[in-house]
PDB file of N, CA and C in Angstrom:
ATOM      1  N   UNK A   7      -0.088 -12.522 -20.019  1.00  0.00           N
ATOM      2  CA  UNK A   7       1.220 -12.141 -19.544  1.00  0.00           C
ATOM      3  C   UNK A   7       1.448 -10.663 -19.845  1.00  0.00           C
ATOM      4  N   UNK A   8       2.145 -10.124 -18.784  1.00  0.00           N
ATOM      5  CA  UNK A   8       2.302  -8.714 -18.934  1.00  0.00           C
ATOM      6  C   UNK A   8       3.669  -8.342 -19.984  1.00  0.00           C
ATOM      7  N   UNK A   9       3.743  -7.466 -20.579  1.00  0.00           N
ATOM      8  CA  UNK A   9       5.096  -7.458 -21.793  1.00  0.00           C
ATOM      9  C   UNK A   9       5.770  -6.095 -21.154  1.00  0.00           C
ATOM     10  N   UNK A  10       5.732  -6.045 -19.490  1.00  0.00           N
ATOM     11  CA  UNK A  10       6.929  -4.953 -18.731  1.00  0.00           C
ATOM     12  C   UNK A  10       6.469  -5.116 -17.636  1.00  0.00           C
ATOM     13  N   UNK A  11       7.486  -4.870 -16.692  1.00  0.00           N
ATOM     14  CA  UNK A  11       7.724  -4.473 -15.450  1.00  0.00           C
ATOM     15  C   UNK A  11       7.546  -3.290 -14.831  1.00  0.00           C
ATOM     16  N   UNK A  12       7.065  -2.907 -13.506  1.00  0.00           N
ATOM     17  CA  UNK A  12       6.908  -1.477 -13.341  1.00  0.00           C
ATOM     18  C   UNK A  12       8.234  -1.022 -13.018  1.00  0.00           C
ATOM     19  N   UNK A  13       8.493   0.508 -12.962  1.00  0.00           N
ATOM     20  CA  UNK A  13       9.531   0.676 -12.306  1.00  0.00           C
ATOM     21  C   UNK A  13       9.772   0.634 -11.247  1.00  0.00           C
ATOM     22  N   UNK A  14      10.955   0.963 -10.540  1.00  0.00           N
ATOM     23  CA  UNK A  14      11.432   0.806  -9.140  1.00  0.00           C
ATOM     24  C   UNK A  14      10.265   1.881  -8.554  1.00  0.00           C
ATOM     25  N   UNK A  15      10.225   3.243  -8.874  1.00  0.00           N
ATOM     26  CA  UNK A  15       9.420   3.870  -8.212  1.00  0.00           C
ATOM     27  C   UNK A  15       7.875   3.636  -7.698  1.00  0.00           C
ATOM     28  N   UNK A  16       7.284   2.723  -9.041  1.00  0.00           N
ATOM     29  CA  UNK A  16       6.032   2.422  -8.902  1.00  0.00           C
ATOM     30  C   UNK A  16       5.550   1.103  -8.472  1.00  0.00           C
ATOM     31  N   UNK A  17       6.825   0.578  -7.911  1.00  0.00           N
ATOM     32  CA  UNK A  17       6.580  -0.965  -7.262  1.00  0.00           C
ATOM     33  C   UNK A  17       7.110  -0.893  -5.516  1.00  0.00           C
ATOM     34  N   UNK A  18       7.135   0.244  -5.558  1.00  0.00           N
ATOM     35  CA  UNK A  18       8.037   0.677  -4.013  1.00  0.00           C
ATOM     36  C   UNK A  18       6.996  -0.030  -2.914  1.00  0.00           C
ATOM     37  N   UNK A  19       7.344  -0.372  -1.605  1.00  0.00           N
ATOM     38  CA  UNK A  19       6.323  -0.469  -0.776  1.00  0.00           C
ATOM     39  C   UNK A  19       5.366   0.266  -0.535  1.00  0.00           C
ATOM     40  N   UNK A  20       5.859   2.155  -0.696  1.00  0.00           N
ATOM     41  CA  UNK A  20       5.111   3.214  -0.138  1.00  0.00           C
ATOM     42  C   UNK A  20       4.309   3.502  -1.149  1.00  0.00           C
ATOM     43  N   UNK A  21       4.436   3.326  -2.950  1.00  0.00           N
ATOM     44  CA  UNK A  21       3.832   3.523  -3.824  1.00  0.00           C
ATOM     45  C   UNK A  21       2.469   3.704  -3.816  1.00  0.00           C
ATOM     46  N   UNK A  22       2.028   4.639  -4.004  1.00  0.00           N
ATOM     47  CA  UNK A  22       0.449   4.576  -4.401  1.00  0.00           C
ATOM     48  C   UNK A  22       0.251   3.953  -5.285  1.00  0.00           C
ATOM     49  N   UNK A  23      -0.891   2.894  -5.438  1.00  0.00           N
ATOM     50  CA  UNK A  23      -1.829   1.892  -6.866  1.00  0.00           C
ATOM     51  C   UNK A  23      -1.577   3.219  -7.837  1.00  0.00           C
ATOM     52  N   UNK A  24      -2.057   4.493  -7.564  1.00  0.00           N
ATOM     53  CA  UNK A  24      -2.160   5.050  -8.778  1.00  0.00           C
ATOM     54  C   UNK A  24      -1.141   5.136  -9.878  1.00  0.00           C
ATOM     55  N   UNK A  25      -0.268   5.478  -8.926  1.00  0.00           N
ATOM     56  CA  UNK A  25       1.239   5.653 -10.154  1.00  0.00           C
ATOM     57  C   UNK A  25       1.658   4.348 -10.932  1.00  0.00           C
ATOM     58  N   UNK A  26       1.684   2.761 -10.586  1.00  0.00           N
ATOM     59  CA  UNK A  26       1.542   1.786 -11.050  1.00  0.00           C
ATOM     60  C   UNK A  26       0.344   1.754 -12.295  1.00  0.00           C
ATOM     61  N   UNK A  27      -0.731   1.625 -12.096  1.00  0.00           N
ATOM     62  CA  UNK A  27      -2.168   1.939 -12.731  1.00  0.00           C
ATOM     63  C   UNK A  27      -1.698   2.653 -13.541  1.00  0.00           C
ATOM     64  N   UNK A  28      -1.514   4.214 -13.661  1.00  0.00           N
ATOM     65  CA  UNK A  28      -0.929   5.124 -14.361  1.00  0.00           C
ATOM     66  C   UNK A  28      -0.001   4.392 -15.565  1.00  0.00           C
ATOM     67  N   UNK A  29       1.164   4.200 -14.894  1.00  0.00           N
ATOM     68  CA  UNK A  29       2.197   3.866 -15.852  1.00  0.00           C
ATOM     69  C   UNK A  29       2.190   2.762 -16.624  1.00  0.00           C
ATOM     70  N   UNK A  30       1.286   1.488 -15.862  1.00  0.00           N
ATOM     71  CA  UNK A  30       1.083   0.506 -17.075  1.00  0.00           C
ATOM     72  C   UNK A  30       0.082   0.769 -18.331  1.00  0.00           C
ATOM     73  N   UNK A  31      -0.993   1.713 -18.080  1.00  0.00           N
ATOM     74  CA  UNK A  31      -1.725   2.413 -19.329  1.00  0.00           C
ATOM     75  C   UNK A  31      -0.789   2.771 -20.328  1.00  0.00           C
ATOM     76  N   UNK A  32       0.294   3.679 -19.452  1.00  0.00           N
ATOM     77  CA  UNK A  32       1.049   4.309 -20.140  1.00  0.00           C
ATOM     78  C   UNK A  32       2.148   3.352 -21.498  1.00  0.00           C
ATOM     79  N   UNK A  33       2.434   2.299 -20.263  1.00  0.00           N
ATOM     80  CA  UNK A  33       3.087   1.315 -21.631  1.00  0.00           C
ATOM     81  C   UNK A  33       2.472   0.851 -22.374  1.00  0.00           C
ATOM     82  N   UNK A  34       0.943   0.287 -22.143  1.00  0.00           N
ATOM     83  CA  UNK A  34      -0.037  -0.448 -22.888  1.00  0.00           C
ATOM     84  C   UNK A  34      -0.115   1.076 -23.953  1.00  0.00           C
ATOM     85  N   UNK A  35      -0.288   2.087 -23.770  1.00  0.00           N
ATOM     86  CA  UNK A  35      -0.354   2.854 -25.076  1.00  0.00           C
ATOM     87  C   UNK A  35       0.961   3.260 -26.039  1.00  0.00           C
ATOM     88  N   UNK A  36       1.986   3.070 -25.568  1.00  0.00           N
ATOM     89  CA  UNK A  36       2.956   2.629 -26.048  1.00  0.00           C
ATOM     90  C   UNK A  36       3.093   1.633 -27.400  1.00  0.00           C
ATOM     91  N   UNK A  37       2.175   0.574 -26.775  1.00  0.00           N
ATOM     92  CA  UNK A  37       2.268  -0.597 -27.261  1.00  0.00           C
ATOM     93  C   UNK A  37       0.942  -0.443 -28.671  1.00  0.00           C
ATOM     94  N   UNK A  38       0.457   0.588 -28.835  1.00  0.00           N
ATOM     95  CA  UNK A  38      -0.764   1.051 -29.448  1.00  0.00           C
ATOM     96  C   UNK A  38      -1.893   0.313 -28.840  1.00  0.00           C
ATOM     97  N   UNK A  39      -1.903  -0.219 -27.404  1.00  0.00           N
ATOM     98  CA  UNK A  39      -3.028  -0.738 -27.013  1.00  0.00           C
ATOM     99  C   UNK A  39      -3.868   0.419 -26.272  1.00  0.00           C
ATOM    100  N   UNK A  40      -5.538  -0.024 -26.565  1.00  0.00           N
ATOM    101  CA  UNK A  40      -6.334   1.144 -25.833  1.00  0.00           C
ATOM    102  C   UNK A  40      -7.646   0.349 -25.121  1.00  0.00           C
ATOM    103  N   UNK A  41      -8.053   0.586 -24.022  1.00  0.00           N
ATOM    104  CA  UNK A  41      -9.199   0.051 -23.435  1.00  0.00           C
ATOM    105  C   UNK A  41     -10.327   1.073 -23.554  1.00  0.00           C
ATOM    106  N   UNK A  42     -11.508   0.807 -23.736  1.00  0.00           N
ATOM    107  CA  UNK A  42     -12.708   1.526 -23.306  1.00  0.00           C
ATOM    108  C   UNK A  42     -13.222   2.085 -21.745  1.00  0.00           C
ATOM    109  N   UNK A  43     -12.833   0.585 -21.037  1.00  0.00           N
ATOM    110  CA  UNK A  43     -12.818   1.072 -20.006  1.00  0.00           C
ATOM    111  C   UNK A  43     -11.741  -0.148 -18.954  1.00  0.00           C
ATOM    112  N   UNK A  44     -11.121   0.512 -18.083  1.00  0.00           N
ATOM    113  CA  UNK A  44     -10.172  -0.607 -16.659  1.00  0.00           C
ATOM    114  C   UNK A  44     -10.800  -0.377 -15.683  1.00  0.00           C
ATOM    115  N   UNK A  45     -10.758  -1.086 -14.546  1.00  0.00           N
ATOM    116  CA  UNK A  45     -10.979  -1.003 -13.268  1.00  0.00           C
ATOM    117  C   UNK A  45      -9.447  -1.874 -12.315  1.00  0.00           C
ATOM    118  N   UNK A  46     -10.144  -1.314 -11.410  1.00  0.00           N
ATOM    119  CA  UNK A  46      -8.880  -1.663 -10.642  1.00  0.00           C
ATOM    120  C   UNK A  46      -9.542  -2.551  -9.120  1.00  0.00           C
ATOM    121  N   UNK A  47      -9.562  -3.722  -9.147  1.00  0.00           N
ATOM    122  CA  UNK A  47      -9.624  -4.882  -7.910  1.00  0.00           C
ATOM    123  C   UNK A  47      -9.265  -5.060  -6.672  1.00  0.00           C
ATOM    124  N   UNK A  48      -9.078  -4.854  -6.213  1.00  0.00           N
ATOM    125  CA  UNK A  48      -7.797  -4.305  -4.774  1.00  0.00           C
ATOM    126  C   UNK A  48      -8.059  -5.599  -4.383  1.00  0.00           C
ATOM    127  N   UNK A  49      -7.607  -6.581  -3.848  1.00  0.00           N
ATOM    128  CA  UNK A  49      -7.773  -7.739  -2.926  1.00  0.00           C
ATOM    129  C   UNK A  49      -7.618  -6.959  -1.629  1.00  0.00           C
ATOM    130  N   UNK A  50      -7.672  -5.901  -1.073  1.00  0.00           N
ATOM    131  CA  UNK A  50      -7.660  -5.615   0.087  1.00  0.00           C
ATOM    132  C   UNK A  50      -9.166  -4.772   0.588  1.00  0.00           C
ATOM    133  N   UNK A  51     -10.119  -4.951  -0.650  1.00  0.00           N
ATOM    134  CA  UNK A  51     -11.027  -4.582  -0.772  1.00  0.00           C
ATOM    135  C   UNK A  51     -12.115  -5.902  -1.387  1.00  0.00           C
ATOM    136  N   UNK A  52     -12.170  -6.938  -0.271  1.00  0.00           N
ATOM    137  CA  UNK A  52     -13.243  -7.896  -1.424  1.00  0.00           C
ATOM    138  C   UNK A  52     -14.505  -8.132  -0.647  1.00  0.00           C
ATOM    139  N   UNK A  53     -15.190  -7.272  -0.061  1.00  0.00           N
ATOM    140  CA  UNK A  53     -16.567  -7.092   0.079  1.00  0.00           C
ATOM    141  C   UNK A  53     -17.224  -6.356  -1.297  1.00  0.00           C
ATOM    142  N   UNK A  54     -17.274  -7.024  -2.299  1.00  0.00           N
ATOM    143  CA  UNK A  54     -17.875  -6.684  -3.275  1.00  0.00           C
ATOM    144  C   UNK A  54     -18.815  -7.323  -4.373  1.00  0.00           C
ATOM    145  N   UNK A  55     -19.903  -6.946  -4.775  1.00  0.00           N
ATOM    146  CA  UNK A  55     -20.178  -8.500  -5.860  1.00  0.00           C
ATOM    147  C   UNK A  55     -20.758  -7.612  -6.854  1.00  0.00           C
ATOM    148  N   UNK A  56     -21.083  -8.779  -8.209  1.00  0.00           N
ATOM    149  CA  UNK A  56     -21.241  -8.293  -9.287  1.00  0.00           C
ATOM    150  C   UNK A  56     -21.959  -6.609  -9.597  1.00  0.00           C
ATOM    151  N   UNK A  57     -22.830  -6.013  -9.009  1.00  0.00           N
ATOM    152  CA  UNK A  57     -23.786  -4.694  -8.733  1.00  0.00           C
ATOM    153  C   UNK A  57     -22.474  -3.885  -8.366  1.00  0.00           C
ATOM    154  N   UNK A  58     -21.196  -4.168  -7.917  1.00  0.00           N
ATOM    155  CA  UNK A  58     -20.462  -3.218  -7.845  1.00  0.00           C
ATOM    156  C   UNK A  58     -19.551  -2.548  -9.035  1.00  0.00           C
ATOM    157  N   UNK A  59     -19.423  -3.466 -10.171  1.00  0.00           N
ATOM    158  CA  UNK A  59     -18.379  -3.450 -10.722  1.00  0.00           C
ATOM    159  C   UNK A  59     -19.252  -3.065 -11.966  1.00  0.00           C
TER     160      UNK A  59
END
């Protein structure tokens, strides 16, 4: 479960993934959380298999 919501700006229809992406790092470091590494999934992108990721 996620522990925030994006904002209005970064949930807009026109929003770019990035600024969303962006800003939830941003709370997760907030939160003193840190990843090594994220990726990002697009379901509008699923011609993909394991060799991609």
């Amino acid at each position: 479960m996620c522990p925030f919501l994006r904002s209005k700006e970064a949930s807009s229809h026109s929003a770019p993934t990035i600024s969303g992406f962006l800003e939830g790092l941003a709370n997760h470091q907030k939160l003193d959380l840190s990843f090594d590494f994220v990726a990002v999934l697009q379901p509008t992108s699923p011609l993909r298999d394991a060799r991609d990721i």
